[in-house]
């Protein structure tokens, strides 16, 4: 059998198709886990102690294009605990999604309190409870 240029083109196309089909069978891992997949990572920037409110400025950090929900926030100082009154940037008990940079600035409001050195911020989510220690840098 004599091969002409059309046979070579056909063989090249068939071989290319086989290579593409094999490459498309790349393995996809399910149940891939990072810290942000189960809990919320939060970085506290500052806390404003005022007469009418204690406002915590923070950033939620997560994987871009993933979703999460915060059901409640609690600040624990020693044996005392303070329920959050409001949160800006996301809403309590509503799902939100991280955008391209994976960072959402938030403001969490608590009742007025005196400045503290050490505390724990507890965020309750459907995926579990995340506890972040807050310490002054002094």
mmCIF file of the C-alpha atoms, coordinates in Angstrom:
data_MODEL
# 
_entry.id   MODEL 
# 
loop_
_atom_site.group_PDB 
_atom_site.id 
_atom_site.type_symbol 
_atom_site.label_atom_id 
_atom_site.label_alt_id 
_atom_site.label_comp_id 
_atom_site.label_asym_id 
_atom_site.label_entity_id 
_atom_site.label_seq_id 
_atom_site.pdbx_PDB_ins_code 
_atom_site.Cartn_x 
_atom_site.Cartn_y 
_atom_site.Cartn_z 
_atom_site.occupancy 
_atom_site.B_iso_or_equiv 
_atom_site.pdbx_formal_charge 
_atom_site.auth_seq_id 
_atom_site.auth_comp_id 
_atom_site.auth_asym_id 
_atom_site.auth_atom_id 
_atom_site.pdbx_PDB_model_num 
ATOM 1   C CA . UNK A 1 1   ? 0.000   0.000  0.000  1.00 0.00 ? 1   UNK A CA 1 
ATOM 2   C CA . UNK A 1 2   ? 1.370   3.321  -1.042 1.00 0.00 ? 2   UNK A CA 1 
ATOM 3   C CA . UNK A 1 3   ? 0.764   6.253  1.330  1.00 0.00 ? 3   UNK A CA 1 
ATOM 4   C CA . UNK A 1 4   ? -0.019  9.617  -0.183 1.00 0.00 ? 4   UNK A CA 1 
ATOM 5   C CA . UNK A 1 5   ? -0.092  12.981 1.594  1.00 0.00 ? 5   UNK A CA 1 
ATOM 6   C CA . UNK A 1 6   ? -3.777  12.579 2.607  1.00 0.00 ? 6   UNK A CA 1 
ATOM 7   C CA . UNK A 1 7   ? -2.977  9.351  4.413  1.00 0.00 ? 7   UNK A CA 1 
ATOM 8   C CA . UNK A 1 8   ? -0.214  11.125 6.339  1.00 0.00 ? 8   UNK A CA 1 
ATOM 9   C CA . UNK A 1 9   ? -2.611  13.924 7.280  1.00 0.00 ? 9   UNK A CA 1 
ATOM 10  C CA . UNK A 1 10  ? -5.187  11.361 8.429  1.00 0.00 ? 10  UNK A CA 1 
ATOM 11  C CA . UNK A 1 11  ? -2.586  9.463  10.508 1.00 0.00 ? 11  UNK A CA 1 
ATOM 12  C CA . UNK A 1 12  ? -1.336  12.714 12.032 1.00 0.00 ? 12  UNK A CA 1 
ATOM 13  C CA . UNK A 1 13  ? -4.893  13.785 12.922 1.00 0.00 ? 13  UNK A CA 1 
ATOM 14  C CA . UNK A 1 14  ? -5.714  10.376 14.422 1.00 0.00 ? 14  UNK A CA 1 
ATOM 15  C CA . UNK A 1 15  ? -2.500  10.346 16.451 1.00 0.00 ? 15  UNK A CA 1 
ATOM 16  C CA . UNK A 1 16  ? -3.192  13.893 17.685 1.00 0.00 ? 16  UNK A CA 1 
ATOM 17  C CA . UNK A 1 17  ? -6.695  12.878 18.711 1.00 0.00 ? 17  UNK A CA 1 
ATOM 18  C CA . UNK A 1 18  ? -5.358  9.903  20.679 1.00 0.00 ? 18  UNK A CA 1 
ATOM 19  C CA . UNK A 1 19  ? -2.788  12.097 22.456 1.00 0.00 ? 19  UNK A CA 1 
ATOM 20  C CA . UNK A 1 20  ? -5.441  14.662 23.372 1.00 0.00 ? 20  UNK A CA 1 
ATOM 21  C CA . UNK A 1 21  ? -7.788  11.939 24.655 1.00 0.00 ? 21  UNK A CA 1 
ATOM 22  C CA . UNK A 1 22  ? -5.063  10.447 26.855 1.00 0.00 ? 22  UNK A CA 1 
ATOM 23  C CA . UNK A 1 23  ? -4.080  13.874 28.209 1.00 0.00 ? 23  UNK A CA 1 
ATOM 24  C CA . UNK A 1 24  ? -7.728  14.643 29.028 1.00 0.00 ? 24  UNK A CA 1 
ATOM 25  C CA . UNK A 1 25  ? -7.796  11.673 31.399 1.00 0.00 ? 25  UNK A CA 1 
ATOM 26  C CA . UNK A 1 26  ? -5.819  13.605 34.033 1.00 0.00 ? 26  UNK A CA 1 
ATOM 27  C CA . UNK A 1 27  ? -6.777  12.593 37.559 1.00 0.00 ? 27  UNK A CA 1 
ATOM 28  C CA . UNK A 1 28  ? -9.006  14.938 39.531 1.00 0.00 ? 28  UNK A CA 1 
ATOM 29  C CA . UNK A 1 29  ? -8.601  14.747 43.299 1.00 0.00 ? 29  UNK A CA 1 
ATOM 30  C CA . UNK A 1 30  ? -11.799 14.990 45.305 1.00 0.00 ? 30  UNK A CA 1 
ATOM 31  C CA . UNK A 1 31  ? -11.902 15.940 48.967 1.00 0.00 ? 31  UNK A CA 1 
ATOM 32  C CA . UNK A 1 32  ? -8.896  18.225 48.636 1.00 0.00 ? 32  UNK A CA 1 
ATOM 33  C CA . UNK A 1 33  ? -8.499  20.077 51.936 1.00 0.00 ? 33  UNK A CA 1 
ATOM 34  C CA . UNK A 1 34  ? -6.939  23.331 52.983 1.00 0.00 ? 34  UNK A CA 1 
ATOM 35  C CA . UNK A 1 35  ? -7.416  25.230 56.194 1.00 0.00 ? 35  UNK A CA 1 
ATOM 36  C CA . UNK A 1 36  ? -9.965  27.554 54.610 1.00 0.00 ? 36  UNK A CA 1 
ATOM 37  C CA . UNK A 1 37  ? -12.072 24.663 53.319 1.00 0.00 ? 37  UNK A CA 1 
ATOM 38  C CA . UNK A 1 38  ? -13.182 23.702 56.809 1.00 0.00 ? 38  UNK A CA 1 
ATOM 39  C CA . UNK A 1 39  ? -12.709 26.852 58.867 1.00 0.00 ? 39  UNK A CA 1 
ATOM 40  C CA . UNK A 1 40  ? -12.435 30.560 58.318 1.00 0.00 ? 40  UNK A CA 1 
ATOM 41  C CA . UNK A 1 41  ? -9.042  32.202 58.588 1.00 0.00 ? 41  UNK A CA 1 
ATOM 42  C CA . UNK A 1 42  ? -9.340  35.665 60.106 1.00 0.00 ? 42  UNK A CA 1 
ATOM 43  C CA . UNK A 1 43  ? -6.704  38.329 60.668 1.00 0.00 ? 43  UNK A CA 1 
ATOM 44  C CA . UNK A 1 44  ? -7.568  41.089 63.129 1.00 0.00 ? 44  UNK A CA 1 
ATOM 45  C CA . UNK A 1 45  ? -6.173  44.442 61.985 1.00 0.00 ? 45  UNK A CA 1 
ATOM 46  C CA . UNK A 1 46  ? -7.334  46.658 64.854 1.00 0.00 ? 46  UNK A CA 1 
ATOM 47  C CA . UNK A 1 47  ? -9.972  47.079 67.536 1.00 0.00 ? 47  UNK A CA 1 
ATOM 48  C CA . UNK A 1 48  ? -11.680 50.404 68.181 1.00 0.00 ? 48  UNK A CA 1 
ATOM 49  C CA . UNK A 1 49  ? -12.887 50.792 71.781 1.00 0.00 ? 49  UNK A CA 1 
ATOM 50  C CA . UNK A 1 50  ? -15.604 53.479 71.831 1.00 0.00 ? 50  UNK A CA 1 
ATOM 51  C CA . UNK A 1 51  ? -18.283 54.537 74.291 1.00 0.00 ? 51  UNK A CA 1 
ATOM 52  C CA . UNK A 1 52  ? -21.106 53.141 72.165 1.00 0.00 ? 52  UNK A CA 1 
ATOM 53  C CA . UNK A 1 53  ? -19.476 50.107 70.517 1.00 0.00 ? 53  UNK A CA 1 
ATOM 54  C CA . UNK A 1 54  ? -16.335 47.983 70.355 1.00 0.00 ? 54  UNK A CA 1 
ATOM 55  C CA . UNK A 1 55  ? -15.551 47.517 66.664 1.00 0.00 ? 55  UNK A CA 1 
ATOM 56  C CA . UNK A 1 56  ? -13.110 44.901 65.409 1.00 0.00 ? 56  UNK A CA 1 
ATOM 57  C CA . UNK A 1 57  ? -11.581 45.492 61.963 1.00 0.00 ? 57  UNK A CA 1 
ATOM 58  C CA . UNK A 1 58  ? -10.454 42.247 60.367 1.00 0.00 ? 58  UNK A CA 1 
ATOM 59  C CA . UNK A 1 59  ? -9.949  40.347 57.125 1.00 0.00 ? 59  UNK A CA 1 
ATOM 60  C CA . UNK A 1 60  ? -11.467 36.994 56.280 1.00 0.00 ? 60  UNK A CA 1 
ATOM 61  C CA . UNK A 1 61  ? -9.075  34.916 54.189 1.00 0.00 ? 61  UNK A CA 1 
ATOM 62  C CA . UNK A 1 62  ? -10.193 31.996 52.048 1.00 0.00 ? 62  UNK A CA 1 
ATOM 63  C CA . UNK A 1 63  ? -9.786  30.220 48.750 1.00 0.00 ? 63  UNK A CA 1 
ATOM 64  C CA . UNK A 1 64  ? -11.061 32.244 45.790 1.00 0.00 ? 64  UNK A CA 1 
ATOM 65  C CA . UNK A 1 65  ? -14.424 31.141 44.398 1.00 0.00 ? 65  UNK A CA 1 
ATOM 66  C CA . UNK A 1 66  ? -15.319 29.072 47.469 1.00 0.00 ? 66  UNK A CA 1 
ATOM 67  C CA . UNK A 1 67  ? -18.203 29.818 49.797 1.00 0.00 ? 67  UNK A CA 1 
ATOM 68  C CA . UNK A 1 68  ? -18.629 29.967 53.549 1.00 0.00 ? 68  UNK A CA 1 
ATOM 69  C CA . UNK A 1 69  ? -21.117 31.204 56.123 1.00 0.00 ? 69  UNK A CA 1 
ATOM 70  C CA . UNK A 1 70  ? -20.753 32.749 59.586 1.00 0.00 ? 70  UNK A CA 1 
ATOM 71  C CA . UNK A 1 71  ? -23.668 31.972 61.875 1.00 0.00 ? 71  UNK A CA 1 
ATOM 72  C CA . UNK A 1 72  ? -22.397 33.817 64.940 1.00 0.00 ? 72  UNK A CA 1 
ATOM 73  C CA . UNK A 1 73  ? -19.318 35.444 66.438 1.00 0.00 ? 73  UNK A CA 1 
ATOM 74  C CA . UNK A 1 74  ? -18.366 35.416 70.110 1.00 0.00 ? 74  UNK A CA 1 
ATOM 75  C CA . UNK A 1 75  ? -15.520 37.239 71.844 1.00 0.00 ? 75  UNK A CA 1 
ATOM 76  C CA . UNK A 1 76  ? -14.225 35.467 74.951 1.00 0.00 ? 76  UNK A CA 1 
ATOM 77  C CA . UNK A 1 77  ? -12.144 37.442 77.441 1.00 0.00 ? 77  UNK A CA 1 
ATOM 78  C CA . UNK A 1 78  ? -11.205 35.259 80.388 1.00 0.00 ? 78  UNK A CA 1 
ATOM 79  C CA . UNK A 1 79  ? -14.480 33.802 81.674 1.00 0.00 ? 79  UNK A CA 1 
ATOM 80  C CA . UNK A 1 80  ? -16.641 36.537 80.112 1.00 0.00 ? 80  UNK A CA 1 
ATOM 81  C CA . UNK A 1 81  ? -18.140 36.119 76.656 1.00 0.00 ? 81  UNK A CA 1 
ATOM 82  C CA . UNK A 1 82  ? -19.621 38.783 74.388 1.00 0.00 ? 82  UNK A CA 1 
ATOM 83  C CA . UNK A 1 83  ? -21.924 38.012 71.473 1.00 0.00 ? 83  UNK A CA 1 
ATOM 84  C CA . UNK A 1 84  ? -21.363 40.053 68.302 1.00 0.00 ? 84  UNK A CA 1 
ATOM 85  C CA . UNK A 1 85  ? -24.124 42.575 67.618 1.00 0.00 ? 85  UNK A CA 1 
ATOM 86  C CA . UNK A 1 86  ? -23.474 43.128 63.916 1.00 0.00 ? 86  UNK A CA 1 
ATOM 87  C CA . UNK A 1 87  ? -21.047 42.322 61.142 1.00 0.00 ? 87  UNK A CA 1 
ATOM 88  C CA . UNK A 1 88  ? -20.326 44.399 58.030 1.00 0.00 ? 88  UNK A CA 1 
ATOM 89  C CA . UNK A 1 89  ? -18.710 42.943 54.895 1.00 0.00 ? 89  UNK A CA 1 
ATOM 90  C CA . UNK A 1 90  ? -20.732 39.722 55.130 1.00 0.00 ? 90  UNK A CA 1 
ATOM 91  C CA . UNK A 1 91  ? -24.042 38.875 56.810 1.00 0.00 ? 91  UNK A CA 1 
ATOM 92  C CA . UNK A 1 92  ? -24.667 36.463 59.662 1.00 0.00 ? 92  UNK A CA 1 
ATOM 93  C CA . UNK A 1 93  ? -26.369 33.224 58.568 1.00 0.00 ? 93  UNK A CA 1 
ATOM 94  C CA . UNK A 1 94  ? -25.954 33.975 54.848 1.00 0.00 ? 94  UNK A CA 1 
ATOM 95  C CA . UNK A 1 95  ? -23.558 32.281 52.443 1.00 0.00 ? 95  UNK A CA 1 
ATOM 96  C CA . UNK A 1 96  ? -20.876 34.430 50.858 1.00 0.00 ? 96  UNK A CA 1 
ATOM 97  C CA . UNK A 1 97  ? -18.159 33.780 48.287 1.00 0.00 ? 97  UNK A CA 1 
ATOM 98  C CA . UNK A 1 98  ? -14.546 34.876 48.147 1.00 0.00 ? 98  UNK A CA 1 
ATOM 99  C CA . UNK A 1 99  ? -13.619 36.759 45.009 1.00 0.00 ? 99  UNK A CA 1 
ATOM 100 C CA . UNK A 1 100 ? -10.312 36.652 43.078 1.00 0.00 ? 100 UNK A CA 1 
ATOM 101 C CA . UNK A 1 101 ? -8.020  37.785 45.918 1.00 0.00 ? 101 UNK A CA 1 
ATOM 102 C CA . UNK A 1 102 ? -9.600  35.584 48.602 1.00 0.00 ? 102 UNK A CA 1 
ATOM 103 C CA . UNK A 1 103 ? -9.853  38.437 51.140 1.00 0.00 ? 103 UNK A CA 1 
ATOM 104 C CA . UNK A 1 104 ? -12.997 40.056 52.546 1.00 0.00 ? 104 UNK A CA 1 
ATOM 105 C CA . UNK A 1 105 ? -12.608 43.017 54.926 1.00 0.00 ? 105 UNK A CA 1 
ATOM 106 C CA . UNK A 1 106 ? -15.115 42.870 57.788 1.00 0.00 ? 106 UNK A CA 1 
ATOM 107 C CA . UNK A 1 107 ? -16.111 44.944 60.798 1.00 0.00 ? 107 UNK A CA 1 
ATOM 108 C CA . UNK A 1 108 ? -17.528 43.075 63.780 1.00 0.00 ? 108 UNK A CA 1 
ATOM 109 C CA . UNK A 1 109 ? -19.406 45.087 66.419 1.00 0.00 ? 109 UNK A CA 1 
ATOM 110 C CA . UNK A 1 110 ? -19.572 44.103 70.094 1.00 0.00 ? 110 UNK A CA 1 
ATOM 111 C CA . UNK A 1 111 ? -20.990 45.912 73.107 1.00 0.00 ? 111 UNK A CA 1 
ATOM 112 C CA . UNK A 1 112 ? -18.755 48.614 74.630 1.00 0.00 ? 112 UNK A CA 1 
ATOM 113 C CA . UNK A 1 113 ? -15.905 47.172 76.692 1.00 0.00 ? 113 UNK A CA 1 
ATOM 114 C CA . UNK A 1 114 ? -12.547 48.189 78.106 1.00 0.00 ? 114 UNK A CA 1 
ATOM 115 C CA . UNK A 1 115 ? -9.330  47.388 76.217 1.00 0.00 ? 115 UNK A CA 1 
ATOM 116 C CA . UNK A 1 116 ? -8.001  43.870 76.753 1.00 0.00 ? 116 UNK A CA 1 
ATOM 117 C CA . UNK A 1 117 ? -4.650  42.142 76.262 1.00 0.00 ? 117 UNK A CA 1 
ATOM 118 C CA . UNK A 1 118 ? -5.763  38.625 75.359 1.00 0.00 ? 118 UNK A CA 1 
ATOM 119 C CA . UNK A 1 119 ? -9.025  37.274 73.958 1.00 0.00 ? 119 UNK A CA 1 
ATOM 120 C CA . UNK A 1 120 ? -10.414 34.539 71.751 1.00 0.00 ? 120 UNK A CA 1 
ATOM 121 C CA . UNK A 1 121 ? -12.680 35.170 68.784 1.00 0.00 ? 121 UNK A CA 1 
ATOM 122 C CA . UNK A 1 122 ? -14.994 32.255 68.102 1.00 0.00 ? 122 UNK A CA 1 
ATOM 123 C CA . UNK A 1 123 ? -16.675 32.046 64.694 1.00 0.00 ? 123 UNK A CA 1 
ATOM 124 C CA . UNK A 1 124 ? -19.413 29.435 64.316 1.00 0.00 ? 124 UNK A CA 1 
ATOM 125 C CA . UNK A 1 125 ? -19.930 28.126 60.771 1.00 0.00 ? 125 UNK A CA 1 
ATOM 126 C CA . UNK A 1 126 ? -21.797 25.155 59.276 1.00 0.00 ? 126 UNK A CA 1 
ATOM 127 C CA . UNK A 1 127 ? -18.413 23.468 58.783 1.00 0.00 ? 127 UNK A CA 1 
ATOM 128 C CA . UNK A 1 128 ? -17.292 23.852 62.381 1.00 0.00 ? 128 UNK A CA 1 
ATOM 129 C CA . UNK A 1 129 ? -16.167 26.392 64.937 1.00 0.00 ? 129 UNK A CA 1 
ATOM 130 C CA . UNK A 1 130 ? -13.002 28.400 64.397 1.00 0.00 ? 130 UNK A CA 1 
ATOM 131 C CA . UNK A 1 131 ? -11.244 29.929 67.402 1.00 0.00 ? 131 UNK A CA 1 
ATOM 132 C CA . UNK A 1 132 ? -8.673  32.660 66.820 1.00 0.00 ? 132 UNK A CA 1 
ATOM 133 C CA . UNK A 1 133 ? -6.485  34.001 69.608 1.00 0.00 ? 133 UNK A CA 1 
ATOM 134 C CA . UNK A 1 134 ? -6.136  37.773 69.780 1.00 0.00 ? 134 UNK A CA 1 
ATOM 135 C CA . UNK A 1 135 ? -3.107  39.129 71.599 1.00 0.00 ? 135 UNK A CA 1 
ATOM 136 C CA . UNK A 1 136 ? -1.805  42.664 71.846 1.00 0.00 ? 136 UNK A CA 1 
ATOM 137 C CA . UNK A 1 137 ? 1.584   43.231 70.268 1.00 0.00 ? 137 UNK A CA 1 
ATOM 138 C CA . UNK A 1 138 ? 3.013   45.005 73.329 1.00 0.00 ? 138 UNK A CA 1 
# 
